[in-house]
Amino acid sequence: PHLTEEAVISHSECMSLLDFGNKIRATSQTNMNSGSSRSHALFILRLAIPIEDGKGRRIRSSTLNLIDLAGSERVKKSGAAGQRMREGQNINSSLSVLGQVISKLAEGKSRQSKHVPFRQSKLTYLL
């Protein structure tokens, strides 16, 4: 939910989108944190710049991923119940998958298993 893709041409438009995303981000109070973030935030900036050189007109592109991960909290310590507990379980699950993906990528080609489980979480799929 709340995935948005926008084309912008100025710094102020970019900052407006960051502000918008920050405003709709889910937070709530737990025993461990008064403003606990209950969702991950991703801001993916894709730049496409036309360049002209001796080879003709081309597009130089780059991508920058800015990620603010929701914190992992133990259910027992946070005092979460019901919906907040399910949110915490989902956060913990996606962070676990992120850890698995990073481990697999760090192994490189030295291991037998080449499968990287990035599709097991929306977070890792988007990244």
Coordinates of C-alpha atoms in Angstrom, one line a residue:
P1 CA 0.0 0.0 0.0
H2 CA 0.9 3.6 -0.5
L3 CA 3.4 2.9 -3.3
T4 CA 3.7 6.0 -5.5
E5 CA 5.8 6.7 -8.5
E6 CA 6.1 10.4 -9.6
A7 CA 8.1 12.2 -12.3
V8 CA 9.6 15.4 -10.9
I9 CA 11.8 18.1 -12.4
S10 CA 12.9 20.1 -9.4
H11 CA 14.4 19.8 -6.0
S12 CA 11.2 21.3 -4.4
E13 CA 9.0 18.6 -6.0
C14 CA 11.3 15.9 -4.8
M15 CA 11.2 17.3 -1.2
S16 CA 7.4 17.6 -1.4
L17 CA 7.2 13.8 -2.1
L18 CA 9.6 13.1 0.8
D19 CA 7.3 15.1 3.1
F20 CA 4.2 13.4 1.8
G21 CA 5.7 10.0 2.4
N22 CA 6.8 11.0 5.9
K23 CA 3.3 12.2 6.8
I24 CA 1.5 9.0 5.7
R25 CA 4.1 6.7 7.4
A26 CA 2.5 4.5 10.1
T27 CA 3.8 5.1 13.7
S28 CA 2.4 4.1 17.0
Q29 CA 3.4 3.9 20.7
T30 CA 4.8 0.8 22.3
N31 CA 6.3 0.1 25.7
M32 CA 9.8 0.5 24.1
N33 CA 9.2 3.6 21.9
S34 CA 6.7 6.4 22.0
G35 CA 6.9 7.0 18.2
S36 CA 7.7 3.5 16.9
S37 CA 7.6 3.3 13.1
R38 CA 5.3 0.5 12.0
S39 CA 6.3 0.6 8.3
H40 CA 9.4 0.7 6.2
A41 CA 10.0 3.8 4.0
L42 CA 11.6 3.6 0.6
F43 CA 12.5 6.6 -1.5
I44 CA 13.9 5.5 -4.9
L45 CA 15.4 8.3 -6.9
R46 CA 16.0 7.5 -10.6
L47 CA 17.9 10.1 -12.5
A48 CA 18.0 10.3 -16.3
I49 CA 20.2 13.0 -17.8
P50 CA 20.6 13.5 -21.5
I51 CA 24.3 14.0 -22.5
E52 CA 25.8 14.8 -25.9
D53 CA 29.3 13.8 -26.7
G54 CA 31.3 12.6 -29.7
K55 CA 29.1 9.4 -29.9
G56 CA 25.9 11.3 -30.2
R57 CA 23.0 12.0 -27.8
R58 CA 22.6 9.4 -25.0
I59 CA 20.9 9.1 -21.7
R60 CA 23.0 8.7 -18.5
S61 CA 21.0 7.1 -15.7
S62 CA 21.5 6.4 -12.1
T63 CA 19.4 5.1 -9.2
L64 CA 19.6 6.0 -5.5
N65 CA 17.7 4.0 -2.9
L66 CA 17.0 5.7 0.5
I67 CA 15.6 3.3 3.0
D68 CA 14.4 3.8 6.5
L69 CA 13.6 0.4 8.0
A70 CA 11.0 0.0 10.7
G71 CA 12.6 -1.1 14.0
S72 CA 12.4 -4.7 15.2
E73 CA 10.9 -5.1 18.7
R74 CA 10.3 -8.1 20.7
V75 CA 6.6 -8.6 21.3
K76 CA 7.1 -9.4 25.0
K77 CA 9.1 -6.2 25.7
S78 CA 7.0 -3.9 23.4
G79 CA 3.6 -4.9 25.0
A80 CA 2.1 -5.1 21.5
A81 CA -1.2 -7.0 21.1
G82 CA -3.7 -7.5 18.2
Q83 CA -3.0 -5.4 15.1
R84 CA 0.3 -3.9 16.6
M85 CA 1.5 -7.4 17.3
R86 CA 0.8 -8.5 13.7
E87 CA 2.6 -5.4 12.4
G88 CA 5.6 -6.3 14.5
Q89 CA 5.6 -9.8 13.2
N90 CA 5.5 -8.6 9.6
I91 CA 8.3 -6.1 10.3
N92 CA 10.4 -8.9 11.9
S93 CA 9.7 -11.2 9.0
S94 CA 10.7 -8.7 6.3
L95 CA 13.9 -7.8 8.2
S96 CA 14.7 -11.5 8.5
V97 CA 14.3 -11.9 4.7
L98 CA 16.5 -8.8 4.1
G99 CA 19.2 -10.4 6.3
Q100 CA 18.9 -13.7 4.2
V101 CA 19.2 -11.8 0.9
I102 CA 22.2 -9.8 2.1
S103 CA 23.9 -13.0 3.3
K104 CA 23.3 -14.8 0.0
L105 CA 24.6 -11.8 -2.0
A106 CA 27.7 -11.6 0.3
E107 CA 28.5 -15.3 -0.4
G108 CA 29.0 -14.5 -4.0
K109 CA 29.5 -17.4 -6.4
S110 CA 31.5 -19.5 -3.9
R111 CA 28.5 -21.4 -2.6
Q112 CA 26.5 -24.1 -4.4
S113 CA 23.2 -22.4 -3.9
K114 CA 22.8 -19.4 -6.2
H115 CA 19.2 -18.7 -5.3
V116 CA 18.6 -15.3 -3.6
P117 CA 15.2 -15.3 -1.9
F118 CA 14.4 -11.6 -2.7
R119 CA 10.7 -12.4 -3.7
Q120 CA 9.8 -13.5 -0.1
S121 CA 9.2 -9.9 1.0
K122 CA 7.8 -6.8 -0.6
L123 CA 10.7 -4.8 0.8
T124 CA 13.4 -7.0 -0.8
Y125 CA 11.4 -7.4 -4.0
L126 CA 11.3 -3.6 -4.4
L127 CA 15.0 -3.3 -3.7

